[in-house]
Amino acid sequence: MRKVAIVGGGGTKCGKRDANWRELVQEAGKTMFDNIDNLSPKDVEALLVGAAQPERFTFQVHVAPMVAEHLGITPRKVIATTELMCASGQAAIRYAWACVASGMADVAVAFGVEKMFMPDMSEAQTNMTCVLDREWDGVNAMSAPPFFAMTAQRHMHEFGTTKEQMALVSVKNHHYSTMNPLAQFQKEVTVEKVLQSPMVAPPLNLFDCSGITDGAAGVVLVPAEHAKRYTDTPMHIIGSGQVSIGNAINNLASIAEWVPLRMAVKEACTTAKITLKDIDIAELHDCFTISEILEYEAFGWCEKGEGGKFIEEGEPYVGGKIAVNPRGGLLGSGHPLGATAILQTLDIFQQFRGEVPKGRYVSGAKTAVAHNLSGAANVHSLIIYSRD
Amino acid sequence: MGNKQFEKIRRPENIKLPYMLDFYPLEDEKNTRISKFFENLKEDRFTSTKCKACGKLLWPPRIVCSSCLSDNLEWVDLGVEGELYAFSEMRGGAPLGFAQDLPFCIGLVKIGGLLISARIDNARYEDLKIGEKVKLKIVELEDGRIFYRFQRID
Ligand SMILES: [Zn+2]
């Protein structure tokens, strides 16, 4: 296996965009290629496109060749769309990584795109309700908000977590997103503002939930020994873990504790030959405020049930025990499904190069983890990145 | 723009709900090999499949055991009363076909050793408690298909 480097990338501004799916692709693709020296679309041998539901949101399948066509890429080794719902972008990175590591391709693009705003948003809600078992869970309108609402309810019931503690996650991530020009949300929120925002699915208010988002992004992967052709400051993939247990509600490992994440963290640290203490930046999948709280626990930064206290004590801030979501997370930056993981990766790349504003810069960071969950938090995907 | 006339083309104002936007499963024996679940449900029996080889109780109902891959399964009764493990209420953002029901409760129900999701009828969020008993309710679609819900016991 060859060591693999990421040598650059680019992404669009996220949010409700006055642009259609293919225009998001063109915008992100141009930025990506413009940002990388000595790289032309014709050099790309493998293209993996993370796209969760293009057939639903855009009424288009066979989207990887469309991305290739629009960006002048003519892959000769591998081309495919990768779908793993909210982790579709990380799936693209993982396959691109495998292509390069195995020697199958020397230049691979991991791309991600989602156009989620539609003229009738009930269609978008419909799309988001066929992620769990559609015939047995989706049929009960079991989409993400009620599922994560129940996760929050159980965590509050079992461990005494409060809505104020959950709101603090939203406050933190919205604070960092004000310093991220690609982020969907550019305004600070307060605990009061979160608690007073409309109730979506009790106990979750609107600002406990990540938004509906349009966005696209891409990163380029090459063998580490070629990285200097493209940049003096590449970053490297040094480990990963991905665990999937069940999909329908009945077949999850548990509700108020994320067992598959705990397993994936162990696998990621083992393969990267690091311990938790080595991680300087954590880009975690905060699709809901409660998600980030369960993640502090599953990673092992705090004990089970103490995630609420962990944020109350300021530990997941830059300068705390671990900088969690200095990009602004999904809560602040938006969640364009297929593009989310690519945007996380791009931000870690910029953190390592010192290209982010001071207020969210993790000085001297060497190691970072990017995490995505998908479905009913039954699947957890992790990649460990290193500056060296 | 203003004065130009273009030929108007027509499309139907209403179309039948396409199957790919219908959340409810096709239940008859032409479409699924677990149609027995729905036949049992019509007789007020809430059932699932249990593996005769390894004893694993499976949900949703299956034709192959996901524990040992045996296809020697039997139908067993799960009971008609369960316990509410968690719940929430849809206040907005409902998928197509559900908006007219808003607001409505959804819960996770412990029944017969399983944890299943279901609509919880006859209740608002404020009325419900974790651990509360709920009982089976059967609903029928316009086309005769049926499905289960649970409801609060008054
Ligand atoms: Zn079995």
mmCIF file of N, CA and C in Angstrom, chain B residues 6-131:
data_model
loop_
_atom_site.group_PDB
_atom_site.id
_atom_site.type_symbol
_atom_site.label_atom_id
_atom_site.label_comp_id
_atom_site.label_asym_id
_atom_site.label_seq_id
_atom_site.Cartn_x
_atom_site.Cartn_y
_atom_site.Cartn_z
ATOM 1 N N PHE B 6 -46.676 32.015 -27.123
ATOM 2 C CA PHE B 6 -46.089 30.702 -27.386
ATOM 3 C C PHE B 6 -47.177 29.653 -27.338
ATOM 4 N N GLU B 7 -46.957 28.594 -28.057
ATOM 5 C CA GLU B 7 -47.930 27.493 -27.987
ATOM 6 C C GLU B 7 -47.920 26.900 -26.587
ATOM 7 N N LYS B 8 -49.097 26.815 -25.982
ATOM 8 C CA LYS B 8 -49.200 26.245 -24.637
ATOM 9 C C LYS B 8 -49.212 24.722 -24.718
ATOM 10 N N ILE B 9 -48.373 24.088 -23.957
ATOM 11 C CA ILE B 9 -48.454 22.626 -23.884
ATOM 12 C C ILE B 9 -49.081 22.249 -22.554
ATOM 13 N N ARG B 10 -49.729 21.104 -22.518
ATOM 14 C CA ARG B 10 -50.496 20.734 -21.328
ATOM 15 C C ARG B 10 -49.905 19.529 -20.621
ATOM 16 N N ARG B 11 -49.971 19.562 -19.308
ATOM 17 C CA ARG B 11 -49.650 18.384 -18.514
ATOM 18 C C ARG B 11 -50.763 18.199 -17.487
ATOM 19 N N PRO B 12 -51.028 16.985 -17.052
ATOM 20 C CA PRO B 12 -52.148 16.779 -16.121
ATOM 21 C C PRO B 12 -51.915 17.547 -14.816
ATOM 22 N N GLU B 13 -52.984 18.117 -14.253
ATOM 23 C CA GLU B 13 -52.846 18.858 -13.007
ATOM 24 C C GLU B 13 -52.609 17.925 -11.832
ATOM 25 N N ASN B 14 -53.245 16.767 -11.869
ATOM 26 C CA ASN B 14 -53.067 15.796 -10.788
ATOM 27 C C ASN B 14 -52.582 14.478 -11.360
ATOM 28 N N ILE B 15 -51.693 13.860 -10.657
ATOM 29 C CA ILE B 15 -51.301 12.508 -11.045
ATOM 30 C C ILE B 15 -51.469 11.589 -9.848
ATOM 31 N N LYS B 16 -51.649 10.311 -10.111
ATOM 32 C CA LYS B 16 -51.779 9.306 -9.071
ATOM 33 C C LYS B 16 -50.468 9.266 -8.291
ATOM 34 N N LEU B 17 -50.551 9.082 -6.965
ATOM 35 C CA LEU B 17 -49.343 8.995 -6.153
ATOM 36 C C LEU B 17 -48.448 7.887 -6.698
ATOM 37 N N PRO B 18 -47.248 8.218 -7.183
ATOM 38 C CA PRO B 18 -46.400 7.165 -7.754
ATOM 39 C C PRO B 18 -45.933 6.214 -6.652
ATOM 40 N N TYR B 19 -45.769 4.954 -6.995
ATOM 41 C CA TYR B 19 -45.340 3.992 -5.984
ATOM 42 C C TYR B 19 -44.030 4.422 -5.338
ATOM 43 N N MET B 20 -43.144 5.033 -6.105
ATOM 44 C CA MET B 20 -41.849 5.425 -5.555
ATOM 45 C C MET B 20 -41.925 6.602 -4.588
ATOM 46 N N LEU B 21 -43.120 7.156 -4.405
ATOM 47 C CA LEU B 21 -43.296 8.182 -3.373
ATOM 48 C C LEU B 21 -44.251 7.693 -2.294
ATOM 49 N N ASP B 22 -44.582 6.409 -2.316
ATOM 50 C CA ASP B 22 -45.510 5.825 -1.351
ATOM 51 C C ASP B 22 -44.690 5.074 -0.306
ATOM 52 N N PHE B 23 -44.805 5.504 0.934
ATOM 53 C CA PHE B 23 -43.995 4.883 1.985
ATOM 54 C C PHE B 23 -44.490 3.496 2.377
ATOM 55 N N TYR B 24 -45.772 3.218 2.118
ATOM 56 C CA TYR B 24 -46.330 1.946 2.582
ATOM 57 C C TYR B 24 -45.916 0.796 1.680
ATOM 58 N N PRO B 25 -45.545 -0.332 2.268
ATOM 59 C CA PRO B 25 -45.082 -1.464 1.450
ATOM 60 C C PRO B 25 -46.216 -2.113 0.650
ATOM 61 N N LEU B 26 -45.851 -2.782 -0.439
ATOM 62 C CA LEU B 26 -46.794 -3.640 -1.156
ATOM 63 C C LEU B 26 -46.905 -4.929 -0.351
ATOM 64 N N GLU B 27 -48.135 -5.338 -0.036
ATOM 65 C CA GLU B 27 -48.312 -6.378 0.997
ATOM 66 C C GLU B 27 -48.763 -7.731 0.480
ATOM 67 N N ASP B 28 -49.269 -7.790 -0.747
ATOM 68 C CA ASP B 28 -49.874 -9.060 -1.165
ATOM 69 C C ASP B 28 -48.816 -10.060 -1.619
ATOM 70 N N GLU B 29 -49.237 -11.310 -1.757
ATOM 71 C CA GLU B 29 -48.270 -12.390 -2.009
ATOM 72 C C GLU B 29 -47.615 -12.297 -3.390
ATOM 73 N N LYS B 30 -48.165 -11.460 -4.282
ATOM 74 C CA LYS B 30 -47.525 -11.264 -5.584
ATOM 75 C C LYS B 30 -46.294 -10.365 -5.458
ATOM 76 N N ASN B 31 -46.266 -9.575 -4.396
ATOM 77 C CA ASN B 31 -45.197 -8.588 -4.250
ATOM 78 C C ASN B 31 -44.210 -8.863 -3.131
ATOM 79 N N THR B 32 -44.591 -9.728 -2.200
ATOM 80 C CA THR B 32 -43.681 -9.992 -1.086
ATOM 81 C C THR B 32 -43.919 -11.390 -0.531
ATOM 82 N N ARG B 33 -42.872 -11.956 0.017
ATOM 83 C CA ARG B 33 -42.992 -13.279 0.616
ATOM 84 C C ARG B 33 -43.287 -13.205 2.111
ATOM 85 N N ILE B 34 -43.522 -11.998 2.628
ATOM 86 C CA ILE B 34 -43.934 -11.902 4.034
ATOM 87 C C ILE B 34 -45.371 -11.365 4.138
ATOM 88 N N SER B 35 -46.183 -11.654 3.116
ATOM 89 C CA SER B 35 -47.567 -11.164 3.131
ATOM 90 C C SER B 35 -48.350 -11.693 4.341
ATOM 91 N N LYS B 36 -47.846 -12.792 4.911
ATOM 92 C CA LYS B 36 -48.477 -13.363 6.102
ATOM 93 C C LYS B 36 -48.539 -12.345 7.248
ATOM 94 N N PHE B 37 -47.536 -11.484 7.323
ATOM 95 C CA PHE B 37 -47.526 -10.459 8.379
ATOM 96 C C PHE B 37 -48.808 -9.638 8.303
ATOM 97 N N PHE B 38 -49.170 -9.260 7.066
ATOM 98 C CA PHE B 38 -50.332 -8.395 6.887
ATOM 99 C C PHE B 38 -51.630 -9.181 7.041
ATOM 100 N N GLU B 39 -51.598 -10.460 6.635
ATOM 101 C CA GLU B 39 -52.784 -11.314 6.864
ATOM 102 C C GLU B 39 -53.033 -11.470 8.358
ATOM 103 N N ASN B 40 -51.953 -11.723 9.106
ATOM 104 C CA ASN B 40 -52.084 -11.832 10.568
ATOM 105 C C ASN B 40 -52.591 -10.527 11.164
ATOM 106 N N LEU B 41 -52.042 -9.417 10.645
ATOM 107 C CA LEU B 41 -52.419 -8.106 11.182
ATOM 108 C C LEU B 41 -53.925 -7.868 11.002
ATOM 109 N N LYS B 42 -54.448 -8.319 9.871
ATOM 110 C CA LYS B 42 -55.886 -8.165 9.619
ATOM 111 C C LYS B 42 -56.711 -8.900 10.669
ATOM 112 N N GLU B 43 -56.090 -9.899 11.304
ATOM 113 C CA GLU B 43 -56.786 -10.635 12.375
ATOM 114 C C GLU B 43 -56.334 -10.162 13.756
ATOM 115 N N ASP B 44 -55.879 -8.907 13.817
ATOM 116 C CA ASP B 44 -55.443 -8.291 15.083
ATOM 117 C C ASP B 44 -54.232 -8.972 15.706
ATOM 118 N N ARG B 45 -53.492 -9.694 14.895
ATOM 119 C CA ARG B 45 -52.277 -10.340 15.436
ATOM 120 C C ARG B 45 -51.045 -9.602 14.925
ATOM 121 N N PHE B 46 -50.188 -9.174 15.861
ATOM 122 C CA PHE B 46 -48.946 -8.481 15.514
ATOM 123 C C PHE B 46 -47.834 -9.519 15.607
ATOM 124 N N THR B 47 -47.252 -9.854 14.459
ATOM 125 C CA THR B 47 -46.353 -11.015 14.407
ATOM 126 C C THR B 47 -45.032 -10.672 13.730
ATOM 127 N N SER B 48 -44.056 -11.539 13.925
ATOM 128 C CA SER B 48 -42.843 -11.448 13.114
ATOM 129 C C SER B 48 -42.268 -12.854 12.938
ATOM 130 N N THR B 49 -41.122 -12.916 12.276
ATOM 131 C CA THR B 49 -40.532 -14.224 11.992
ATOM 132 C C THR B 49 -39.461 -14.557 13.026
ATOM 133 N N LYS B 50 -39.415 -15.830 13.399
ATOM 134 C CA LYS B 50 -38.413 -16.310 14.346
ATOM 135 C C LYS B 50 -37.694 -17.476 13.687
ATOM 136 N N CYS B 51 -36.382 -17.540 13.895
ATOM 137 C CA CYS B 51 -35.590 -18.592 13.267
ATOM 138 C C CYS B 51 -35.737 -19.893 14.053
ATOM 139 N N LYS B 52 -36.119 -20.974 13.354
ATOM 140 C CA LYS B 52 -36.270 -22.271 14.027
ATOM 141 C C LYS B 52 -34.913 -22.934 14.248
ATOM 142 N N ALA B 53 -33.908 -22.482 13.519
ATOM 143 C CA ALA B 53 -32.580 -23.088 13.676
ATOM 144 C C ALA B 53 -31.824 -22.497 14.863
ATOM 145 N N CYS B 54 -31.811 -21.164 14.980
ATOM 146 C CA CYS B 54 -31.001 -20.547 16.048
ATOM 147 C C CYS B 54 -31.831 -19.812 17.086
ATOM 148 N N GLY B 55 -33.127 -19.657 16.822
ATOM 149 C CA GLY B 55 -33.999 -19.049 17.828
ATOM 150 C C GLY B 55 -34.072 -17.539 17.793
ATOM 151 N N LYS B 56 -33.370 -16.915 16.861
ATOM 152 C CA LYS B 56 -33.346 -15.440 16.790
ATOM 153 C C LYS B 56 -34.699 -14.900 16.306
ATOM 154 N N LEU B 57 -35.204 -13.929 17.072
ATOM 155 C CA LEU B 57 -36.430 -13.235 16.672
ATOM 156 C C LEU B 57 -36.040 -12.060 15.773
ATOM 157 N N LEU B 58 -36.624 -11.998 14.599
ATOM 158 C CA LEU B 58 -36.165 -11.053 13.576
ATOM 159 C C LEU B 58 -37.175 -9.937 13.340
ATOM 160 N N TRP B 59 -36.705 -8.744 13.154
ATOM 161 C CA TRP B 59 -37.553 -7.610 12.768
ATOM 162 C C TRP B 59 -36.744 -6.678 11.892
ATOM 163 N N PRO B 60 -37.290 -6.234 10.773
ATOM 164 C CA PRO B 60 -38.599 -6.596 10.233
ATOM 165 C C PRO B 60 -38.664 -8.066 9.842
ATOM 166 N N PRO B 61 -39.900 -8.584 9.570
ATOM 167 C CA PRO B 61 -40.046 -9.984 9.161
ATOM 168 C C PRO B 61 -39.180 -10.283 7.940
ATOM 169 N N ARG B 62 -38.659 -11.493 7.888
ATOM 170 C CA ARG B 62 -37.705 -11.859 6.833
ATOM 171 C C ARG B 62 -38.005 -13.236 6.258
ATOM 172 N N ILE B 63 -37.252 -13.587 5.249
ATOM 173 C CA ILE B 63 -37.333 -14.951 4.710
ATOM 174 C C ILE B 63 -36.031 -15.722 4.955
ATOM 175 N N VAL B 64 -34.989 -15.005 5.384
ATOM 176 C CA VAL B 64 -33.720 -15.659 5.734
ATOM 177 C C VAL B 64 -33.259 -15.073 7.072
ATOM 178 N N CYS B 65 -32.813 -15.931 7.975
ATOM 179 C CA CYS B 65 -32.340 -15.464 9.277
ATOM 180 C C CYS B 65 -31.021 -14.706 9.097
ATOM 181 N N SER B 66 -30.966 -13.458 9.609
ATOM 182 C CA SER B 66 -29.742 -12.667 9.452
ATOM 183 C C SER B 66 -28.670 -13.094 10.456
ATOM 184 N N SER B 67 -29.048 -13.963 11.410
ATOM 185 C CA SER B 67 -28.064 -14.454 12.373
ATOM 186 C C SER B 67 -27.336 -15.699 11.870
ATOM 187 N N CYS B 68 -28.102 -16.660 11.278
ATOM 188 C CA CYS B 68 -27.467 -17.924 10.884
ATOM 189 C C CYS B 68 -27.736 -18.308 9.429
ATOM 190 N N LEU B 69 -28.488 -17.453 8.721
ATOM 191 C CA LEU B 69 -28.811 -17.640 7.304
ATOM 192 C C LEU B 69 -29.719 -18.840 7.018
ATOM 193 N N SER B 70 -30.302 -19.410 8.049
ATOM 194 C CA SER B 70 -31.307 -20.457 7.822
ATOM 195 C C SER B 70 -32.549 -19.827 7.190
ATOM 196 N N ASP B 71 -33.242 -20.602 6.336
ATOM 197 C CA ASP B 71 -34.520 -20.092 5.835
ATOM 198 C C ASP B 71 -35.697 -20.843 6.459
ATOM 199 N N ASN B 72 -35.412 -21.496 7.560
ATOM 200 C CA ASN B 72 -36.450 -22.228 8.284
ATOM 201 C C ASN B 72 -36.989 -21.331 9.402
ATOM 202 N N LEU B 73 -37.962 -20.482 9.025
ATOM 203 C CA LEU B 73 -38.485 -19.487 9.965
ATOM 204 C C LEU B 73 -39.948 -19.778 10.281
ATOM 205 N N GLU B 74 -40.390 -19.290 11.428
ATOM 206 C CA GLU B 74 -41.809 -19.443 11.782
ATOM 207 C C GLU B 74 -42.372 -18.104 12.237
ATOM 208 N N TRP B 75 -43.687 -17.964 12.085
ATOM 209 C CA TRP B 75 -44.362 -16.740 12.536
ATOM 210 C C TRP B 75 -44.679 -16.867 14.014
ATOM 211 N N VAL B 76 -44.345 -15.833 14.776
ATOM 212 C CA VAL B 76 -44.691 -15.841 16.202
ATOM 213 C C VAL B 76 -45.420 -14.545 16.560
ATOM 214 N N ASP B 77 -46.305 -14.652 17.552
ATOM 215 C CA ASP B 77 -47.047 -13.482 18.024
ATOM 216 C C ASP B 77 -46.171 -12.643 18.949
ATOM 217 N N LEU B 78 -46.222 -11.322 18.753
ATOM 218 C CA LEU B 78 -45.433 -10.405 19.590
ATOM 219 C C LEU B 78 -46.278 -9.795 20.700
ATOM 220 N N GLY B 79 -47.588 -10.080 20.673
ATOM 221 C CA GLY B 79 -48.497 -9.428 21.610
ATOM 222 C C GLY B 79 -49.066 -8.174 20.980
ATOM 223 N N VAL B 80 -49.982 -7.540 21.670
ATOM 224 C CA VAL B 80 -50.616 -6.342 21.113
ATOM 225 C C VAL B 80 -50.435 -5.137 22.034
ATOM 226 N N GLU B 81 -49.660 -5.326 23.097
ATOM 227 C CA GLU B 81 -49.411 -4.222 24.011
ATOM 228 C C GLU B 81 -47.907 -4.033 24.167
ATOM 229 N N GLY B 82 -47.466 -2.789 24.089
ATOM 230 C CA GLY B 82 -46.040 -2.505 24.216
ATOM 231 C C GLY B 82 -45.793 -1.372 25.188
ATOM 232 N N GLU B 83 -44.503 -1.052 25.338
ATOM 233 C CA GLU B 83 -44.110 -0.012 26.278
ATOM 234 C C GLU B 83 -43.332 1.055 25.514
ATOM 235 N N LEU B 84 -43.658 2.294 25.763
ATOM 236 C CA LEU B 84 -43.027 3.405 25.055
ATOM 237 C C LEU B 84 -41.598 3.617 25.565
ATOM 238 N N TYR B 85 -40.629 3.458 24.659
ATOM 239 C CA TYR B 85 -39.218 3.593 25.029
ATOM 240 C C TYR B 85 -38.732 5.020 24.796
ATOM 241 N N ALA B 86 -39.228 5.644 23.732
ATOM 242 C CA ALA B 86 -38.884 7.034 23.405
ATOM 243 C C ALA B 86 -39.954 7.556 22.458
ATOM 244 N N PHE B 87 -40.071 8.884 22.383
ATOM 245 C CA PHE B 87 -41.086 9.446 21.483
ATOM 246 C C PHE B 87 -40.743 10.879 21.139
ATOM 247 N N SER B 88 -41.299 11.342 20.040
ATOM 248 C CA SER B 88 -41.215 12.747 19.669
ATOM 249 C C SER B 88 -42.487 13.086 18.914
ATOM 250 N N GLU B 89 -42.537 14.294 18.422
ATOM 251 C CA GLU B 89 -43.737 14.718 17.699
ATOM 252 C C GLU B 89 -43.319 15.495 16.467
ATOM 253 N N MET B 90 -43.849 15.112 15.328
ATOM 254 C CA MET B 90 -43.603 15.864 14.099
ATOM 255 C C MET B 90 -44.451 17.129 14.157
ATOM 256 N N ARG B 91 -43.771 18.282 14.095
ATOM 257 C CA ARG B 91 -44.512 19.557 14.167
ATOM 258 C C ARG B 91 -44.549 20.230 12.794
ATOM 259 N N GLY B 92 -43.672 19.791 11.913
ATOM 260 C CA GLY B 92 -43.606 20.371 10.565
ATOM 261 C C GLY B 92 -42.686 19.500 9.743
ATOM 262 N N GLY B 93 -42.403 19.935 8.513
ATOM 263 C CA GLY B 93 -41.441 19.200 7.700
ATOM 264 C C GLY B 93 -41.840 17.768 7.418
ATOM 265 N N ALA B 94 -43.135 17.536 7.241
ATOM 266 C CA ALA B 94 -43.579 16.163 6.990
ATOM 267 C C ALA B 94 -43.341 15.795 5.530
ATOM 268 N N PRO B 95 -43.051 14.516 5.262
ATOM 269 C CA PRO B 95 -42.923 14.093 3.869
ATOM 270 C C PRO B 95 -44.270 14.143 3.154
ATOM 271 N N LEU B 96 -44.215 14.045 1.816
ATOM 272 C CA LEU B 96 -45.434 14.062 1.011
ATOM 273 C C LEU B 96 -46.409 13.003 1.511
ATOM 274 N N GLY B 97 -47.660 13.387 1.633
ATOM 275 C CA GLY B 97 -48.678 12.431 2.045
ATOM 276 C C GLY B 97 -48.902 12.393 3.546
ATOM 277 N N PHE B 98 -48.076 13.092 4.325
ATOM 278 C CA PHE B 98 -48.239 13.055 5.785
ATOM 279 C C PHE B 98 -48.634 14.417 6.369
ATOM 280 N N ALA B 99 -48.574 15.447 5.533
ATOM 281 C CA ALA B 99 -48.757 16.816 6.053
ATOM 282 C C ALA B 99 -50.122 17.002 6.714
ATOM 283 N N GLN B 100 -51.162 16.324 6.174
ATOM 284 C CA GLN B 100 -52.502 16.531 6.730
ATOM 285 C C GLN B 100 -52.640 15.971 8.144
ATOM 286 N N ASP B 101 -51.682 15.147 8.567
ATOM 287 C CA ASP B 101 -51.750 14.546 9.911
ATOM 288 C C ASP B 101 -51.064 15.402 10.979
ATOM 289 N N LEU B 102 -50.297 16.424 10.565
ATOM 290 C CA LEU B 102 -49.516 17.223 11.524
ATOM 291 C C LEU B 102 -50.406 17.929 12.541
ATOM 292 N N PRO B 103 -49.981 18.075 13.791
ATOM 293 C CA PRO B 103 -48.821 17.405 14.382
ATOM 294 C C PRO B 103 -49.184 15.965 14.753
ATOM 295 N N PHE B 104 -48.186 15.070 14.722
ATOM 296 C CA PHE B 104 -48.454 13.692 15.159
ATOM 297 C C PHE B 104 -47.231 13.126 15.866
ATOM 298 N N CYS B 105 -47.486 12.154 16.754
ATOM 299 C CA CYS B 105 -46.398 11.583 17.544
ATOM 300 C C CYS B 105 -45.833 10.336 16.880
ATOM 301 N N ILE B 106 -44.535 10.152 17.051
ATOM 302 C CA ILE B 106 -43.846 8.930 16.624
ATOM 303 C C ILE B 106 -43.107 8.418 17.838
ATOM 304 N N GLY B 107 -43.021 7.103 17.969
ATOM 305 C CA GLY B 107 -42.305 6.574 19.123
ATOM 306 C C GLY B 107 -41.543 5.317 18.794
ATOM 307 N N LEU B 108 -40.727 4.914 19.753
ATOM 308 C CA LEU B 108 -40.085 3.601 19.707
ATOM 309 C C LEU B 108 -40.787 2.760 20.768
ATOM 310 N N VAL B 109 -41.304 1.615 20.345
ATOM 311 C CA VAL B 109 -42.113 0.779 21.230
ATOM 312 C C VAL B 109 -41.385 -0.530 21.487
ATOM 313 N N LYS B 110 -41.278 -0.875 22.761
ATOM 314 C CA LYS B 110 -40.728 -2.181 23.136
ATOM 315 C C LYS B 110 -41.880 -3.158 23.161
ATOM 316 N N ILE B 111 -41.791 -4.172 22.318
ATOM 317 C CA ILE B 111 -42.872 -5.160 22.276
ATOM 318 C C ILE B 111 -42.307 -6.521 21.895
ATOM 319 N N GLY B 112 -42.677 -7.521 22.664
ATOM 320 C CA GLY B 112 -42.277 -8.901 22.358
ATOM 321 C C GLY B 112 -40.779 -9.089 22.220
ATOM 322 N N GLY B 113 -39.971 -8.264 22.896
ATOM 323 C CA GLY B 113 -38.517 -8.392 22.808
ATOM 324 C C GLY B 113 -37.902 -7.596 21.673
ATOM 325 N N LEU B 114 -38.708 -6.796 20.979
ATOM 326 C CA LEU B 114 -38.213 -5.976 19.871
ATOM 327 C C LEU B 114 -38.316 -4.497 20.232
ATOM 328 N N LEU B 115 -37.623 -3.663 19.469
ATOM 329 C CA LEU B 115 -37.768 -2.211 19.598
ATOM 330 C C LEU B 115 -38.134 -1.691 18.213
ATOM 331 N N ILE B 116 -39.389 -1.294 18.072
ATOM 332 C CA ILE B 116 -39.828 -0.906 16.728
ATOM 333 C C ILE B 116 -40.347 0.532 16.720
ATOM 334 N N SER B 117 -40.253 1.168 15.563
ATOM 335 C CA SER B 117 -40.791 2.516 15.449
ATOM 336 C C SER B 117 -42.244 2.435 15.009
ATOM 337 N N ALA B 118 -43.039 3.399 15.432
ATOM 338 C CA ALA B 118 -44.449 3.412 15.056
ATOM 339 C C ALA B 118 -45.035 4.798 15.295
ATOM 340 N N ARG B 119 -46.093 5.087 14.560
ATOM 341 C CA ARG B 119 -46.893 6.270 14.884
ATOM 342 C C ARG B 119 -47.607 6.001 16.201
ATOM 343 N N ILE B 120 -47.673 7.018 17.069
ATOM 344 C CA ILE B 120 -48.387 6.880 18.335
ATOM 345 C C ILE B 120 -49.616 7.778 18.261
ATOM 346 N N ASP B 121 -50.784 7.161 18.145
ATOM 347 C CA ASP B 121 -52.020 7.923 17.975
ATOM 348 C C ASP B 121 -52.663 8.243 19.327
ATOM 349 N N ASN B 122 -53.679 9.083 19.240
ATOM 350 C CA ASN B 122 -54.483 9.395 20.431
ATOM 351 C C ASN B 122 -53.645 10.105 21.498
ATOM 352 N N ALA B 123 -52.660 10.896 21.091
ATOM 353 C CA ALA B 123 -51.825 11.576 22.080
ATOM 354 C C ALA B 123 -51.115 12.763 21.468
ATOM 355 N N ARG B 124 -50.872 13.787 22.283
ATOM 356 C CA ARG B 124 -49.922 14.835 21.943
ATOM 357 C C ARG B 124 -48.655 14.571 22.745
ATOM 358 N N TYR B 125 -47.579 15.194 22.336
ATOM 359 C CA TYR B 125 -46.271 14.980 22.985
ATOM 360 C C TYR B 125 -46.360 15.139 24.508
ATOM 361 N N GLU B 126 -47.061 16.177 24.932
ATOM 362 C CA GLU B 126 -47.127 16.509 26.359
ATOM 363 C C GLU B 126 -47.835 15.423 27.169
ATOM 364 N N ASP B 127 -48.683 14.626 26.504
ATOM 365 C CA ASP B 127 -49.461 13.590 27.214
ATOM 366 C C ASP B 127 -48.616 12.359 27.523
ATOM 367 N N LEU B 128 -47.522 12.169 26.779
ATOM 368 C CA LEU B 128 -46.824 10.874 26.818
ATOM 369 C C LEU B 128 -45.707 10.845 27.846
ATOM 370 N N LYS B 129 -45.396 9.633 28.322
ATOM 371 C CA LYS B 129 -44.275 9.428 29.254
ATOM 372 C C LYS B 129 -43.476 8.206 28.799
ATOM 373 N N ILE B 130 -42.170 8.253 29.012
ATOM 374 C CA ILE B 130 -41.346 7.065 28.787
ATOM 375 C C ILE B 130 -41.846 5.960 29.708
ATOM 376 N N GLY B 131 -41.979 4.750 29.176
ATOM 377 C CA GLY B 131 -42.429 3.621 29.994
ATOM 378 C C GLY B 131 -43.927 3.384 29.957
#
